[in-house]
mmCIF file of C-alpha atoms in Angstrom:
data_model
loop_
_atom_site.group_PDB
_atom_site.id
_atom_site.type_symbol
_atom_site.label_atom_id
_atom_site.label_comp_id
_atom_site.label_asym_id
_atom_site.label_seq_id
_atom_site.Cartn_x
_atom_site.Cartn_y
_atom_site.Cartn_z
ATOM 1 C CA UNK A 1 9.441 -38.615 31.066
ATOM 2 C CA UNK A 2 9.179 -40.216 27.705
ATOM 3 C CA UNK A 3 6.235 -40.939 25.531
ATOM 4 C CA UNK A 4 5.593 -43.245 22.669
ATOM 5 C CA UNK A 5 3.197 -40.901 20.887
ATOM 6 C CA UNK A 6 3.430 -40.893 17.127
ATOM 7 C CA UNK A 7 1.323 -38.231 15.405
ATOM 8 C CA UNK A 8 1.172 -37.559 11.683
ATOM 9 C CA UNK A 9 1.758 -33.824 11.074
ATOM 10 C CA UNK A 10 2.523 -31.513 8.173
ATOM 11 C CA UNK A 11 5.662 -29.368 8.383
ATOM 12 C CA UNK A 12 4.825 -25.648 8.687
ATOM 13 C CA UNK A 13 7.825 -24.707 6.532
ATOM 14 C CA UNK A 14 8.220 -27.242 3.732
ATOM 15 C CA UNK A 15 4.705 -28.763 3.754
ATOM 16 C CA UNK A 16 5.868 -32.404 3.871
ATOM 17 C CA UNK A 17 4.101 -34.956 6.034
ATOM 18 C CA UNK A 18 6.110 -36.374 8.943
ATOM 19 C CA UNK A 19 5.670 -38.393 12.124
ATOM 20 C CA UNK A 20 5.925 -36.211 15.221
ATOM 21 C CA UNK A 21 6.700 -37.470 18.749
ATOM 22 C CA UNK A 22 4.839 -34.628 20.481
ATOM 23 C CA UNK A 23 1.568 -32.879 19.813
ATOM 24 C CA UNK A 24 3.177 -29.436 19.531
ATOM 25 C CA UNK A 25 5.876 -30.208 16.966
ATOM 26 C CA UNK A 26 5.554 -27.904 13.957
ATOM 27 C CA UNK A 27 8.560 -28.756 11.771
ATOM 28 C CA UNK A 28 9.810 -32.018 10.290
ATOM 29 C CA UNK A 29 13.470 -31.386 11.094
ATOM 30 C CA UNK A 30 15.896 -29.027 12.752
ATOM 31 C CA UNK A 31 16.770 -27.618 9.323
ATOM 32 C CA UNK A 32 13.134 -26.655 8.586
ATOM 33 C CA UNK A 33 12.871 -25.114 12.047
ATOM 34 C CA UNK A 34 15.940 -22.944 11.453
ATOM 35 C CA UNK A 35 14.790 -21.934 7.965
ATOM 36 C CA UNK A 36 11.350 -20.941 9.285
ATOM 37 C CA UNK A 37 13.003 -18.888 12.049
ATOM 38 C CA UNK A 38 15.187 -17.085 9.470
ATOM 39 C CA UNK A 39 12.141 -16.455 7.292
ATOM 40 C CA UNK A 40 10.285 -14.916 10.274
ATOM 41 C CA UNK A 41 13.275 -12.665 11.041
ATOM 42 C CA UNK A 42 13.533 -11.639 7.384
ATOM 43 C CA UNK A 43 9.806 -10.828 7.230
ATOM 44 C CA UNK A 44 10.072 -8.771 10.440
ATOM 45 C CA UNK A 45 13.031 -6.805 9.031
ATOM 46 C CA UNK A 46 11.208 -6.142 5.766
ATOM 47 C CA UNK A 47 8.084 -4.996 7.609
ATOM 48 C CA UNK A 48 10.159 -2.703 9.853
ATOM 49 C CA UNK A 49 11.944 -1.253 6.837
ATOM 50 C CA UNK A 50 8.652 -0.651 5.015
ATOM 51 C CA UNK A 51 7.204 1.108 8.078
ATOM 52 C CA UNK A 52 10.309 3.294 8.343
ATOM 53 C CA UNK A 53 10.103 4.185 4.648
ATOM 54 C CA UNK A 54 6.412 5.072 4.988
ATOM 55 C CA UNK A 55 7.164 7.205 8.063
ATOM 56 C CA UNK A 56 9.907 9.072 6.178
ATOM 57 C CA UNK A 57 7.612 9.627 3.183
ATOM 58 C CA UNK A 58 4.794 10.952 5.389
ATOM 59 C CA UNK A 59 7.055 13.114 7.566
ATOM 60 C CA UNK A 60 7.069 16.179 5.247
ATOM 61 C CA UNK A 61 3.261 16.039 4.955
ATOM 62 C CA UNK A 62 2.957 15.957 8.750
ATOM 63 C CA UNK A 63 5.238 19.006 8.981
ATOM 64 C CA UNK A 64 3.080 20.858 6.435
ATOM 65 C CA UNK A 65 -0.068 20.112 8.422
ATOM 66 C CA UNK A 66 1.441 21.878 11.445
ATOM 67 C CA UNK A 67 2.566 25.065 9.623
ATOM 68 C CA UNK A 68 0.232 28.062 9.651
ATOM 69 C CA UNK A 69 1.467 29.692 6.415
ATOM 70 C CA UNK A 70 2.562 27.703 3.366
ATOM 71 C CA UNK A 71 4.524 28.481 0.227
ATOM 72 C CA UNK A 72 3.059 27.595 -3.158
ATOM 73 C CA UNK A 73 5.416 24.613 -3.442
ATOM 74 C CA UNK A 74 4.229 23.333 -0.053
ATOM 75 C CA UNK A 75 0.594 23.813 -1.102
ATOM 76 C CA UNK A 76 1.297 21.755 -4.223
ATOM 77 C CA UNK A 77 2.900 18.994 -2.145
ATOM 78 C CA UNK A 78 -0.014 19.027 0.298
ATOM 79 C CA UNK A 79 -2.619 18.869 -2.491
ATOM 80 C CA UNK A 80 -0.558 16.323 -4.434
ATOM 81 C CA UNK A 81 -0.521 18.439 -7.591
ATOM 82 C CA UNK A 82 2.058 20.366 -9.596
ATOM 83 C CA UNK A 83 3.296 23.811 -8.600
ATOM 84 C CA UNK A 84 1.803 25.222 -11.808
ATOM 85 C CA UNK A 85 -1.595 23.789 -10.830
ATOM 86 C CA UNK A 86 -1.307 25.415 -7.402
ATOM 87 C CA UNK A 87 -0.602 28.777 -9.071
ATOM 88 C CA UNK A 88 -3.590 28.193 -11.371
ATOM 89 C CA UNK A 89 -5.849 27.595 -8.345
ATOM 90 C CA UNK A 90 -4.543 30.797 -6.759
ATOM 91 C CA UNK A 91 -5.056 32.849 -9.957
ATOM 92 C CA UNK A 92 -8.489 31.300 -10.425
ATOM 93 C CA UNK A 93 -9.515 32.303 -6.905
ATOM 94 C CA UNK A 94 -10.068 28.735 -5.708
ATOM 95 C CA UNK A 95 -7.281 29.182 -3.160
ATOM 96 C CA UNK A 96 -6.843 32.489 -1.325
ATOM 97 C CA UNK A 97 -3.242 33.681 -1.236
ATOM 98 C CA UNK A 98 -1.266 36.792 -0.362
ATOM 99 C CA UNK A 99 1.581 37.984 -2.555
ATOM 100 C CA UNK A 100 4.094 39.655 -0.224
ATOM 101 C CA UNK A 101 6.560 40.409 -2.991
ATOM 102 C CA UNK A 102 8.288 38.844 -5.939
ATOM 103 C CA UNK A 103 8.264 35.049 -5.387
ATOM 104 C CA UNK A 104 6.843 35.446 -1.897
ATOM 105 C CA UNK A 105 3.317 34.075 -2.131
ATOM 106 C CA UNK A 106 1.863 32.631 1.064
ATOM 107 C CA UNK A 107 -1.314 30.658 1.703
ATOM 108 C CA UNK A 108 -3.007 30.193 5.061
ATOM 109 C CA UNK A 109 -3.264 26.555 6.101
ATOM 110 C CA UNK A 110 -6.806 27.178 7.359
ATOM 111 C CA UNK A 111 -7.837 28.343 3.844
ATOM 112 C CA UNK A 112 -6.702 25.000 2.443
ATOM 113 C CA UNK A 113 -8.773 23.204 5.090
ATOM 114 C CA UNK A 114 -11.823 25.365 4.328
ATOM 115 C CA UNK A 115 -11.433 24.525 0.656
ATOM 116 C CA UNK A 116 -12.535 20.961 1.353
ATOM 117 C CA UNK A 117 -15.246 21.888 3.850
ATOM 118 C CA UNK A 118 -17.161 24.472 1.810
ATOM 119 C CA UNK A 119 -19.762 23.536 -0.791
ATOM 120 C CA UNK A 120 -19.025 24.176 -4.440
ATOM 121 C CA UNK A 121 -19.636 27.791 -5.524
ATOM 122 C CA UNK A 122 -22.969 28.577 -7.136
ATOM 123 C CA UNK A 123 -22.578 29.220 -10.834
ATOM 124 C CA UNK A 124 -24.162 32.283 -12.476
ATOM 125 C CA UNK A 125 -27.648 31.817 -13.854
ATOM 126 C CA UNK A 126 -26.623 31.607 -17.525
ATOM 127 C CA UNK A 127 -24.207 28.769 -16.661
ATOM 128 C CA UNK A 128 -26.882 26.619 -15.063
ATOM 129 C CA UNK A 129 -28.612 25.737 -18.316
ATOM 130 C CA UNK A 130 -26.964 23.789 -21.101
ATOM 131 C CA UNK A 131 -26.506 25.449 -24.476
ATOM 132 C CA UNK A 132 -26.635 23.680 -27.815
ATOM 133 C CA UNK A 133 -23.785 24.374 -30.224
ATOM 134 C CA UNK A 134 -26.333 25.469 -32.845
ATOM 135 C CA UNK A 135 -27.250 28.358 -30.492
ATOM 136 C CA UNK A 136 -23.641 29.474 -30.089
ATOM 137 C CA UNK A 137 -21.023 31.602 -31.865
ATOM 138 C CA UNK A 138 -17.438 30.574 -32.368
ATOM 139 C CA UNK A 139 -14.930 33.018 -30.920
ATOM 140 C CA UNK A 140 -13.858 34.168 -34.393
ATOM 141 C CA UNK A 141 -17.499 34.848 -35.324
ATOM 142 C CA UNK A 142 -17.886 37.061 -32.238
ATOM 143 C CA UNK A 143 -14.676 38.907 -33.084
ATOM 144 C CA UNK A 144 -15.718 39.611 -36.664
ATOM 145 C CA UNK A 145 -19.354 40.457 -35.847
ATOM 146 C CA UNK A 146 -18.639 42.903 -33.013
ATOM 147 C CA UNK A 147 -15.142 43.984 -34.150
ATOM 148 C CA UNK A 148 -13.517 43.109 -30.863
ATOM 149 C CA UNK A 149 -9.979 41.866 -30.313
ATOM 150 C CA UNK A 150 -9.222 38.361 -29.092
ATOM 151 C CA UNK A 151 -7.780 39.669 -25.816
ATOM 152 C CA UNK A 152 -10.831 41.846 -25.141
ATOM 153 C CA UNK A 153 -13.148 38.926 -25.898
ATOM 154 C CA UNK A 154 -11.239 36.622 -23.549
ATOM 155 C CA UNK A 155 -11.384 39.257 -20.793
ATOM 156 C CA UNK A 156 -15.126 39.708 -21.382
ATOM 157 C CA UNK A 157 -15.721 35.946 -21.136
ATOM 158 C CA UNK A 158 -13.668 35.689 -17.973
ATOM 159 C CA UNK A 159 -15.074 38.807 -16.291
ATOM 160 C CA UNK A 160 -18.727 37.869 -16.917
ATOM 161 C CA UNK A 161 -18.268 34.113 -16.349
ATOM 162 C CA UNK A 162 -19.670 33.306 -19.763
ATOM 163 C CA UNK A 163 -19.800 29.547 -20.318
ATOM 164 C CA UNK A 164 -17.408 28.399 -23.000
ATOM 165 C CA UNK A 165 -18.158 25.108 -24.768
ATOM 166 C CA UNK A 166 -15.109 23.436 -26.264
ATOM 167 C CA UNK A 167 -15.577 20.950 -29.057
ATOM 168 C CA UNK A 168 -12.491 19.813 -30.922
ATOM 169 C CA UNK A 169 -10.413 22.802 -31.993
ATOM 170 C CA UNK A 170 -13.240 25.304 -31.543
ATOM 171 C CA UNK A 171 -14.645 27.147 -28.546
ATOM 172 C CA UNK A 172 -18.255 28.289 -28.582
ATOM 173 C CA UNK A 173 -20.101 30.917 -26.548
ATOM 174 C CA UNK A 174 -23.908 31.289 -26.314
ATOM 175 C CA UNK A 175 -25.409 33.757 -28.784
ATOM 176 C CA UNK A 176 -27.986 35.084 -26.290
ATOM 177 C CA UNK A 177 -25.403 35.967 -23.657
ATOM 178 C CA UNK A 178 -22.956 37.569 -26.091
ATOM 179 C CA UNK A 179 -25.703 39.535 -27.883
ATOM 180 C CA UNK A 180 -27.025 40.966 -24.587
ATOM 181 C CA UNK A 181 -23.548 41.980 -23.454
ATOM 182 C CA UNK A 182 -22.256 43.496 -26.682
ATOM 183 C CA UNK A 183 -25.442 44.985 -28.161
#
């Protein structure tokens, strides 16, 4: 069964115009057909390789999501932060952890999940309002005025959640809060 159809088409591989003898012809020559086939195979291999790479990269995260207790290094990997940052969050109280011994700190996986579900903690009342730097002492002024050591002042600020305003090299604390605490 032969036909005398002549249809002008554009090659799907090279983009040149050609005269096709059937309505389903996609390529101008056997060479373009073979090159397009090779390109499809190459694209499929690349896509498969990329999927495999992504699966391998995500595999450790999937394992961490299944574990009930995590090390600090695993917490850091799960949160996508440094190990030092994970320790900072633990020391700060943002993440609850149990220290079972030297270098044996464990975190419950459920505590990490709750971290993202809970609302942000309510700040103490003196932190809710903004303080102007004119109404604040520098840390050295507080030390000289009340004759307190730097370590004791830092502990006082941390223990009472006193807001510290940092501007350049200096840190400022509100006069009203410091005066009420140390007077």
